[in-house]
Short mmCIF file of N, CA and C in Angstrom, two decimals:
data_model
loop_
_atom_site.label_atom_id
_atom_site.label_comp_id
_atom_site.label_asym_id
_atom_site.label_seq_id
_atom_site.Cartn_x
_atom_site.Cartn_y
_atom_site.Cartn_z
N MET A 79 263.41 -76.40 56.57
CA MET A 79 264.35 -76.47 55.59
C MET A 79 265.73 -76.01 56.00
N LEU A 80 266.50 -76.96 55.98
CA LEU A 80 268.02 -76.26 56.51
C LEU A 80 268.84 -75.70 55.33
N VAL A 81 269.26 -74.57 55.33
CA VAL A 81 270.10 -73.89 54.25
C VAL A 81 271.38 -73.83 54.61
N SER A 82 272.22 -74.43 53.68
CA SER A 82 273.69 -74.26 54.30
C SER A 82 274.15 -73.09 54.58
N ASN A 83 275.47 -73.09 55.35
CA ASN A 83 276.22 -71.66 55.82
C ASN A 83 276.55 -71.16 54.28
N GLU A 84 276.96 -71.75 53.63
CA GLU A 84 277.43 -71.01 52.33
C GLU A 84 276.40 -70.22 51.57
N SER A 85 275.20 -70.78 51.63
CA SER A 85 273.79 -70.39 50.94
C SER A 85 273.65 -69.08 51.65
N GLN A 86 273.72 -69.12 53.10
CA GLN A 86 273.20 -67.83 54.04
C GLN A 86 274.18 -66.88 53.73
N ASP A 87 275.61 -67.33 53.59
CA ASP A 87 276.77 -66.15 53.45
C ASP A 87 276.43 -65.49 52.35
N THR A 88 276.05 -66.23 51.10
CA THR A 88 275.84 -65.56 49.97
C THR A 88 274.70 -64.55 50.05
N ASN A 89 273.52 -65.15 50.73
CA ASN A 89 272.16 -64.39 50.55
C ASN A 89 272.63 -62.83 51.46
N THR A 90 273.30 -63.03 52.51
CA THR A 90 273.84 -61.82 53.14
C THR A 90 274.36 -60.93 52.44
N ILE A 91 275.71 -61.39 51.61
CA ILE A 91 276.29 -60.55 51.10
C ILE A 91 275.63 -60.12 49.71
N LEU A 92 274.75 -60.63 49.01
CA LEU A 92 273.82 -60.38 48.11
C LEU A 92 272.87 -59.21 48.79
N ASP A 93 272.58 -59.64 50.07
CA ASP A 93 271.60 -58.25 50.57
C ASP A 93 272.27 -56.98 50.66
N LYS A 94 273.59 -57.29 51.31
CA LYS A 94 274.21 -56.14 51.40
C LYS A 94 274.63 -55.30 50.06
N LEU A 95 274.93 -55.93 49.44
CA LEU A 95 275.13 -55.29 48.02
C LEU A 95 273.90 -54.67 47.44
N LYS A 96 272.66 -55.33 47.74
CA LYS A 96 271.39 -54.48 47.14
C LYS A 96 271.30 -53.60 47.82
N TRP A 97 271.32 -53.55 49.43
CA TRP A 97 271.20 -52.42 50.36
C TRP A 97 271.99 -51.24 49.74
N GLY A 98 273.36 -51.48 49.42
CA GLY A 98 274.16 -50.54 49.04
C GLY A 98 273.89 -49.92 47.80
N LEU A 99 273.26 -50.66 46.81
CA LEU A 99 272.81 -50.17 45.54
C LEU A 99 271.46 -49.18 46.11
N VAL A 100 270.74 -49.67 47.00
CA VAL A 100 269.80 -48.90 47.21
C VAL A 100 270.17 -47.62 47.64
N LEU A 101 271.21 -47.29 48.60
CA LEU A 101 271.76 -46.16 48.97
C LEU A 101 272.19 -45.23 47.87
N VAL A 102 273.18 -45.96 46.98
CA VAL A 102 273.55 -45.00 46.02
C VAL A 102 272.56 -44.46 45.04
N LEU A 103 271.45 -45.37 44.93
CA LEU A 103 270.33 -45.03 44.25
C LEU A 103 269.54 -43.62 44.45
N ILE A 104 269.45 -43.90 46.07
CA ILE A 104 268.74 -42.76 46.80
C ILE A 104 269.62 -41.35 46.67
N ALA A 105 270.85 -41.71 46.79
CA ALA A 105 272.06 -40.44 46.76
C ALA A 105 271.66 -39.72 45.28
N PHE A 106 271.75 -40.68 44.25
CA PHE A 106 271.95 -40.60 43.06
C PHE A 106 270.66 -39.43 42.61
N VAL A 107 269.56 -40.01 43.19
CA VAL A 107 268.10 -39.28 43.09
C VAL A 107 268.29 -37.84 43.62
N VAL A 108 268.74 -37.95 44.96
CA VAL A 108 268.67 -36.55 45.57
C VAL A 108 269.44 -35.58 45.02
N TRP A 109 270.95 -35.93 44.63
CA TRP A 109 271.88 -35.30 44.06
C TRP A 109 271.26 -34.81 42.79
N GLY A 110 270.66 -35.86 41.52
CA GLY A 110 270.51 -35.26 40.43
C GLY A 110 269.33 -34.28 40.48
N ASN A 111 268.02 -34.65 41.30
CA ASN A 111 267.13 -33.57 41.38
C ASN A 111 267.64 -32.33 42.02
N PHE A 112 268.68 -32.11 42.86
CA PHE A 112 269.22 -30.81 43.27
C PHE A 112 270.04 -30.13 42.26
N TYR A 113 270.66 -31.01 41.36
CA TYR A 113 271.76 -30.68 40.54
C TYR A 113 271.10 -29.89 39.26
N PHE A 114 269.86 -30.74 38.91
CA PHE A 114 269.08 -30.30 37.57
C PHE A 114 267.90 -29.38 37.84
N ALA A 115 267.92 -28.86 38.94
CA ALA A 115 266.79 -28.22 39.28
C ALA A 115 266.70 -26.77 38.72
N GLU A 116 265.67 -26.25 37.93
CA GLU A 116 265.40 -25.01 37.59
C GLU A 116 264.71 -24.22 38.70
N PRO A 117 265.22 -23.28 39.00
CA PRO A 117 264.40 -22.40 39.95
C PRO A 117 263.05 -21.61 39.73
N ASN A 118 262.14 -22.00 39.94
CA ASN A 118 260.97 -21.10 39.85
C ASN A 118 260.14 -21.49 38.42
N ASP A 119 260.34 -22.59 37.78
CA ASP A 119 260.13 -22.86 36.48
C ASP A 119 259.70 -24.31 36.23
N ILE A 120 258.34 -24.66 36.55
CA ILE A 120 257.73 -26.12 36.81
C ILE A 120 257.50 -26.62 35.48
N TYR A 121 257.42 -25.69 34.56
CA TYR A 121 256.83 -26.12 33.08
C TYR A 121 258.00 -26.09 32.11
N GLN A 122 259.16 -26.40 32.30
CA GLN A 122 260.10 -26.68 31.57
C GLN A 122 260.17 -28.03 31.50
N PRO A 123 260.35 -28.19 30.04
CA PRO A 123 260.82 -29.60 29.87
C PRO A 123 262.02 -30.49 30.53
N ASN A 124 262.77 -29.72 31.14
CA ASN A 124 263.78 -30.32 31.95
C ASN A 124 263.17 -30.77 33.04
N THR A 125 262.04 -29.98 33.56
CA THR A 125 261.35 -30.33 34.92
C THR A 125 260.72 -31.66 34.80
N ILE A 126 260.00 -31.69 33.68
CA ILE A 126 259.25 -32.82 33.57
C ILE A 126 259.89 -34.24 33.35
N VAL A 127 261.10 -34.16 32.72
CA VAL A 127 261.90 -35.48 32.48
C VAL A 127 262.57 -35.74 33.79
N ARG A 128 262.89 -34.77 34.65
CA ARG A 128 263.21 -34.66 35.88
C ARG A 128 262.69 -35.57 36.91
N ILE A 129 261.24 -35.09 36.57
CA ILE A 129 260.25 -35.63 37.56
C ILE A 129 259.92 -37.25 37.03
N ILE A 130 260.05 -37.52 35.88
CA ILE A 130 259.69 -39.07 35.13
C ILE A 130 261.03 -39.79 35.87
N VAL A 131 262.34 -39.02 35.89
CA VAL A 131 263.51 -39.86 36.07
C VAL A 131 263.47 -40.22 37.42
N VAL A 132 263.12 -39.27 38.40
CA VAL A 132 263.06 -39.68 39.62
C VAL A 132 262.17 -40.65 40.02
N VAL A 133 260.91 -40.67 39.45
CA VAL A 133 259.76 -41.71 39.74
C VAL A 133 260.47 -43.03 39.25
N VAL A 134 261.15 -43.19 38.10
CA VAL A 134 261.56 -44.39 37.80
C VAL A 134 262.70 -44.80 38.38
N ILE A 135 263.49 -44.01 39.07
CA ILE A 135 264.64 -44.56 39.82
C ILE A 135 264.04 -44.76 41.28
N SER A 136 263.37 -44.23 41.71
CA SER A 136 262.69 -44.57 42.87
C SER A 136 261.68 -45.78 42.64
N LEU A 137 261.30 -46.07 41.93
CA LEU A 137 260.38 -47.40 41.65
C LEU A 137 261.60 -48.53 41.52
N LEU A 138 262.64 -48.34 40.98
CA LEU A 138 263.76 -49.28 40.67
C LEU A 138 264.25 -49.51 42.18
N THR A 139 264.41 -48.47 42.91
CA THR A 139 265.14 -48.67 44.20
C THR A 139 264.06 -49.30 45.37
N LEU A 140 262.96 -49.06 45.23
CA LEU A 140 261.76 -49.84 46.04
C LEU A 140 261.87 -51.52 45.59
N LEU A 141 261.73 -51.54 44.32
CA LEU A 141 262.06 -53.15 43.77
C LEU A 141 263.29 -53.74 44.24
N ILE A 142 264.40 -53.09 43.93
CA ILE A 142 265.65 -53.88 44.67
C ILE A 142 265.37 -53.81 46.22
N ALA A 143 265.13 -53.23 46.99
CA ALA A 143 264.94 -53.33 48.58
C ALA A 143 264.05 -54.29 48.72
N ILE A 144 262.88 -54.41 47.99
CA ILE A 144 261.89 -55.50 48.36
C ILE A 144 262.24 -56.91 48.22
N THR A 145 263.43 -56.96 47.33
CA THR A 145 263.95 -58.32 47.13
C THR A 145 264.89 -59.01 48.08
N THR A 146 265.41 -57.97 48.98
CA THR A 146 266.17 -58.31 50.19
C THR A 146 265.38 -59.07 51.06
N ASN A 147 266.28 -59.93 51.79
CA ASN A 147 265.49 -60.34 53.40
C ASN A 147 264.68 -59.52 54.04
N LYS A 148 265.26 -58.24 54.31
CA LYS A 148 264.37 -57.36 55.11
C LYS A 148 263.21 -56.98 54.42
N GLY A 149 263.11 -56.67 53.20
CA GLY A 149 262.32 -56.34 52.26
C GLY A 149 261.25 -57.25 52.21
N LYS A 150 261.40 -58.57 52.21
CA LYS A 150 260.50 -59.51 52.34
C LYS A 150 259.45 -59.65 53.48
N SER A 151 260.70 -59.50 54.55
CA SER A 151 259.75 -59.43 56.03
C SER A 151 259.04 -58.36 56.23
N PHE A 152 259.22 -57.18 55.31
CA PHE A 152 258.48 -56.06 55.55
C PHE A 152 257.11 -56.33 54.81
N LEU A 153 257.51 -56.84 53.54
CA LEU A 153 256.13 -56.88 52.84
C LEU A 153 255.28 -58.02 53.61
N SER A 154 255.67 -58.94 54.11
CA SER A 154 255.06 -59.89 55.07
C SER A 154 254.42 -59.07 56.26
N PHE A 155 255.25 -58.41 56.98
CA PHE A 155 254.46 -57.41 58.07
C PHE A 155 253.58 -56.58 57.52
N LEU A 156 253.21 -55.92 56.32
CA LEU A 156 252.58 -55.42 55.58
C LEU A 156 251.20 -55.99 55.58
N GLN A 157 251.42 -57.37 54.85
CA GLN A 157 250.34 -58.06 54.66
C GLN A 157 249.31 -58.42 56.09
N GLU A 158 250.17 -58.94 56.94
CA GLU A 158 249.70 -59.32 58.18
C GLU A 158 248.75 -58.02 58.96
N SER A 159 249.45 -57.01 58.81
CA SER A 159 248.81 -55.75 59.28
C SER A 159 247.52 -55.42 58.73
N ARG A 160 247.47 -55.82 57.33
CA ARG A 160 246.27 -55.24 56.49
C ARG A 160 245.29 -56.45 57.29
N LYS A 161 245.55 -57.74 57.54
CA LYS A 161 244.74 -58.66 57.82
C LYS A 161 244.38 -58.28 59.12
N GLU A 162 244.98 -57.84 60.08
CA GLU A 162 244.72 -57.35 61.18
C GLU A 162 243.53 -56.20 61.36
N LEU A 163 243.90 -55.29 60.27
CA LEU A 163 243.20 -54.06 60.19
C LEU A 163 241.64 -54.38 59.74
N ARG A 164 241.56 -55.53 58.84
CA ARG A 164 240.19 -56.12 58.56
C ARG A 164 239.47 -56.62 59.56
N LYS A 165 240.10 -56.93 60.78
CA LYS A 165 239.37 -57.35 61.89
C LYS A 165 238.72 -56.32 63.09
N VAL A 166 239.39 -55.18 62.76
CA VAL A 166 239.04 -54.14 63.60
C VAL A 166 237.47 -53.91 63.40
N VAL A 167 236.88 -53.71 64.62
CA VAL A 167 235.37 -53.22 64.41
C VAL A 167 235.48 -51.67 64.65
N TRP A 168 235.00 -51.19 63.63
CA TRP A 168 235.02 -49.65 63.77
C TRP A 168 233.93 -48.94 64.22
N PRO A 169 233.84 -47.95 65.23
CA PRO A 169 232.48 -47.48 65.60
C PRO A 169 231.52 -46.96 64.45
N THR A 170 230.36 -46.87 64.89
CA THR A 170 229.24 -46.35 63.97
C THR A 170 229.57 -45.01 63.91
N ARG A 171 228.71 -43.96 63.03
CA ARG A 171 228.85 -42.52 63.02
C ARG A 171 228.12 -42.14 64.15
N LYS A 172 226.95 -42.90 64.82
CA LYS A 172 226.30 -42.44 65.96
C LYS A 172 227.29 -42.40 66.97
N GLU A 173 227.80 -43.63 67.28
CA GLU A 173 228.46 -44.02 68.33
C GLU A 173 229.73 -42.76 68.34
N THR A 174 230.31 -42.44 67.47
CA THR A 174 231.48 -41.55 67.45
C THR A 174 231.06 -40.01 67.94
N THR A 175 229.58 -39.82 67.18
CA THR A 175 229.34 -38.53 67.70
C THR A 175 228.89 -38.31 68.97
N GLN A 176 228.30 -39.47 69.59
CA GLN A 176 228.19 -39.73 71.24
C GLN A 176 229.22 -39.63 71.77
N THR A 177 230.13 -40.13 71.43
CA THR A 177 231.46 -40.26 72.33
C THR A 177 232.29 -38.61 72.16
N THR A 178 231.98 -38.01 70.91
CA THR A 178 232.68 -36.90 70.74
C THR A 178 232.03 -35.94 71.85
N LEU A 179 230.52 -36.01 71.77
CA LEU A 179 229.83 -34.83 72.41
C LEU A 179 230.01 -35.18 73.92
N LEU A 180 230.08 -36.53 74.57
CA LEU A 180 230.36 -36.75 75.74
C LEU A 180 231.79 -36.40 76.13
N ILE A 181 232.94 -36.41 75.20
CA ILE A 181 234.36 -36.09 75.85
C ILE A 181 234.24 -34.42 75.75
N ALA A 182 233.48 -33.53 74.98
CA ALA A 182 233.29 -32.01 74.89
C ALA A 182 232.77 -31.86 75.97
N ALA A 183 231.73 -32.54 76.66
CA ALA A 183 230.84 -31.82 78.06
C ALA A 183 231.74 -32.29 79.02
N ILE A 184 232.24 -33.28 79.15
CA ILE A 184 233.25 -33.53 80.44
C ILE A 184 234.45 -32.55 80.06
N THR A 185 234.81 -32.03 79.10
CA THR A 185 236.08 -31.20 79.04
C THR A 185 235.51 -29.90 79.78
N VAL A 186 234.45 -29.41 79.30
CA VAL A 186 233.50 -28.29 79.76
C VAL A 186 233.37 -28.12 81.25
N ILE A 187 233.06 -29.17 81.78
CA ILE A 187 232.45 -29.49 82.97
C ILE A 187 233.91 -29.40 83.84
N VAL A 188 235.03 -30.10 83.53
CA VAL A 188 236.05 -30.32 84.37
C VAL A 188 236.94 -28.86 84.30
N GLY A 189 236.97 -28.13 83.05
CA GLY A 189 237.33 -26.59 82.75
C GLY A 189 236.74 -25.78 83.71
N LEU A 190 235.14 -25.90 83.95
CA LEU A 190 234.53 -24.94 84.84
C LEU A 190 234.85 -25.26 86.27
N ALA A 191 234.94 -26.61 86.52
CA ALA A 191 235.45 -26.96 88.10
C ALA A 191 236.97 -26.57 88.37
N LEU A 192 237.57 -26.28 87.55
CA LEU A 192 239.11 -25.88 87.79
C LEU A 192 239.16 -24.32 87.87
N TRP A 193 238.06 -23.75 87.01
CA TRP A 193 238.06 -22.54 87.24
C TRP A 193 237.55 -22.06 88.43
N GLY A 194 236.56 -22.71 88.94
CA GLY A 194 235.87 -22.46 90.27
C GLY A 194 236.93 -22.85 91.25
N MET A 195 237.48 -23.82 91.45
CA MET A 195 238.64 -24.07 92.26
C MET A 195 239.65 -23.07 92.37
N ASP A 196 240.07 -22.38 91.19
CA ASP A 196 241.07 -21.44 91.13
C ASP A 196 240.82 -20.09 91.65
N SER A 197 239.42 -19.94 91.42
CA SER A 197 238.68 -18.65 91.90
C SER A 197 238.85 -18.77 93.40
N LEU A 198 238.25 -19.77 93.68
CA LEU A 198 238.08 -20.07 95.38
C LEU A 198 239.62 -19.81 96.19
N PHE A 199 240.56 -20.58 95.74
CA PHE A 199 241.62 -20.49 96.04
C PHE A 199 242.48 -19.17 95.80
N ARG A 200 241.95 -18.34 94.97
CA ARG A 200 242.88 -16.92 95.02
C ARG A 200 241.96 -16.12 95.66
N SER A 201 240.68 -16.39 95.82
CA SER A 201 239.95 -15.52 97.10
C SER A 201 240.56 -15.88 98.24
N ILE A 202 240.66 -17.03 98.80
CA ILE A 202 241.20 -17.17 99.92
C ILE A 202 242.30 -16.78 100.16
N ILE A 203 243.57 -16.66 99.22
CA ILE A 203 244.76 -16.19 99.18
C ILE A 203 244.89 -14.81 99.32
N PHE A 204 244.02 -14.11 98.82
CA PHE A 204 243.88 -12.66 98.47
C PHE A 204 243.55 -12.16 100.10
N TYR A 205 242.52 -13.04 100.70
CA TYR A 205 241.82 -12.83 102.05
C TYR A 205 242.97 -12.73 102.89
N LEU A 206 243.61 -13.65 102.82
CA LEU A 206 244.82 -14.25 103.76
C LEU A 206 245.82 -13.22 104.11
N THR A 207 246.23 -12.83 102.94
CA THR A 207 247.45 -11.93 102.42
C THR A 207 247.17 -10.38 102.56
N SER A 208 245.84 -10.18 102.42
CA SER A 208 245.13 -8.81 102.37
C SER A 208 245.93 -8.12 101.13
N ILE A 209 245.98 -8.85 99.82
CA ILE A 209 246.43 -8.06 98.67
C ILE A 209 245.39 -7.86 98.24
N GLY A 210 244.11 -8.23 98.20
CA GLY A 210 243.08 -7.61 97.36
C GLY A 210 242.42 -6.49 97.96
N ARG A 211 242.96 -5.74 98.90
CA ARG A 211 242.25 -4.57 99.59
C ARG A 211 242.96 -3.40 99.07
#
């Protein structure tokens, strides 16, 4: 479907205005939350009102962001990611336990091998340089 340049320009200008509004709302929430903060008193009515206002403005901000082109593409991405996540074959509990134990055993074996090599090289160096006497 072809969209005229005028329509595209209007969409991009509208999107920019929406993103500007999103930034202003985020700045307002941060400023307001800091400005009206009551130190060390979470049960004040002011705190409860502040929490409600922050949640409402944050939801409004999210709603505005979702109506932009980038927001719509992000929602599409989330939907496609969810579809792909459903296709993943997750290991069973038995497979996970066996793999974990195998990795732990290999880690211990490699650790012991490195410790043995380190001890061997240390002994050789001490013998050659006569430090250990």
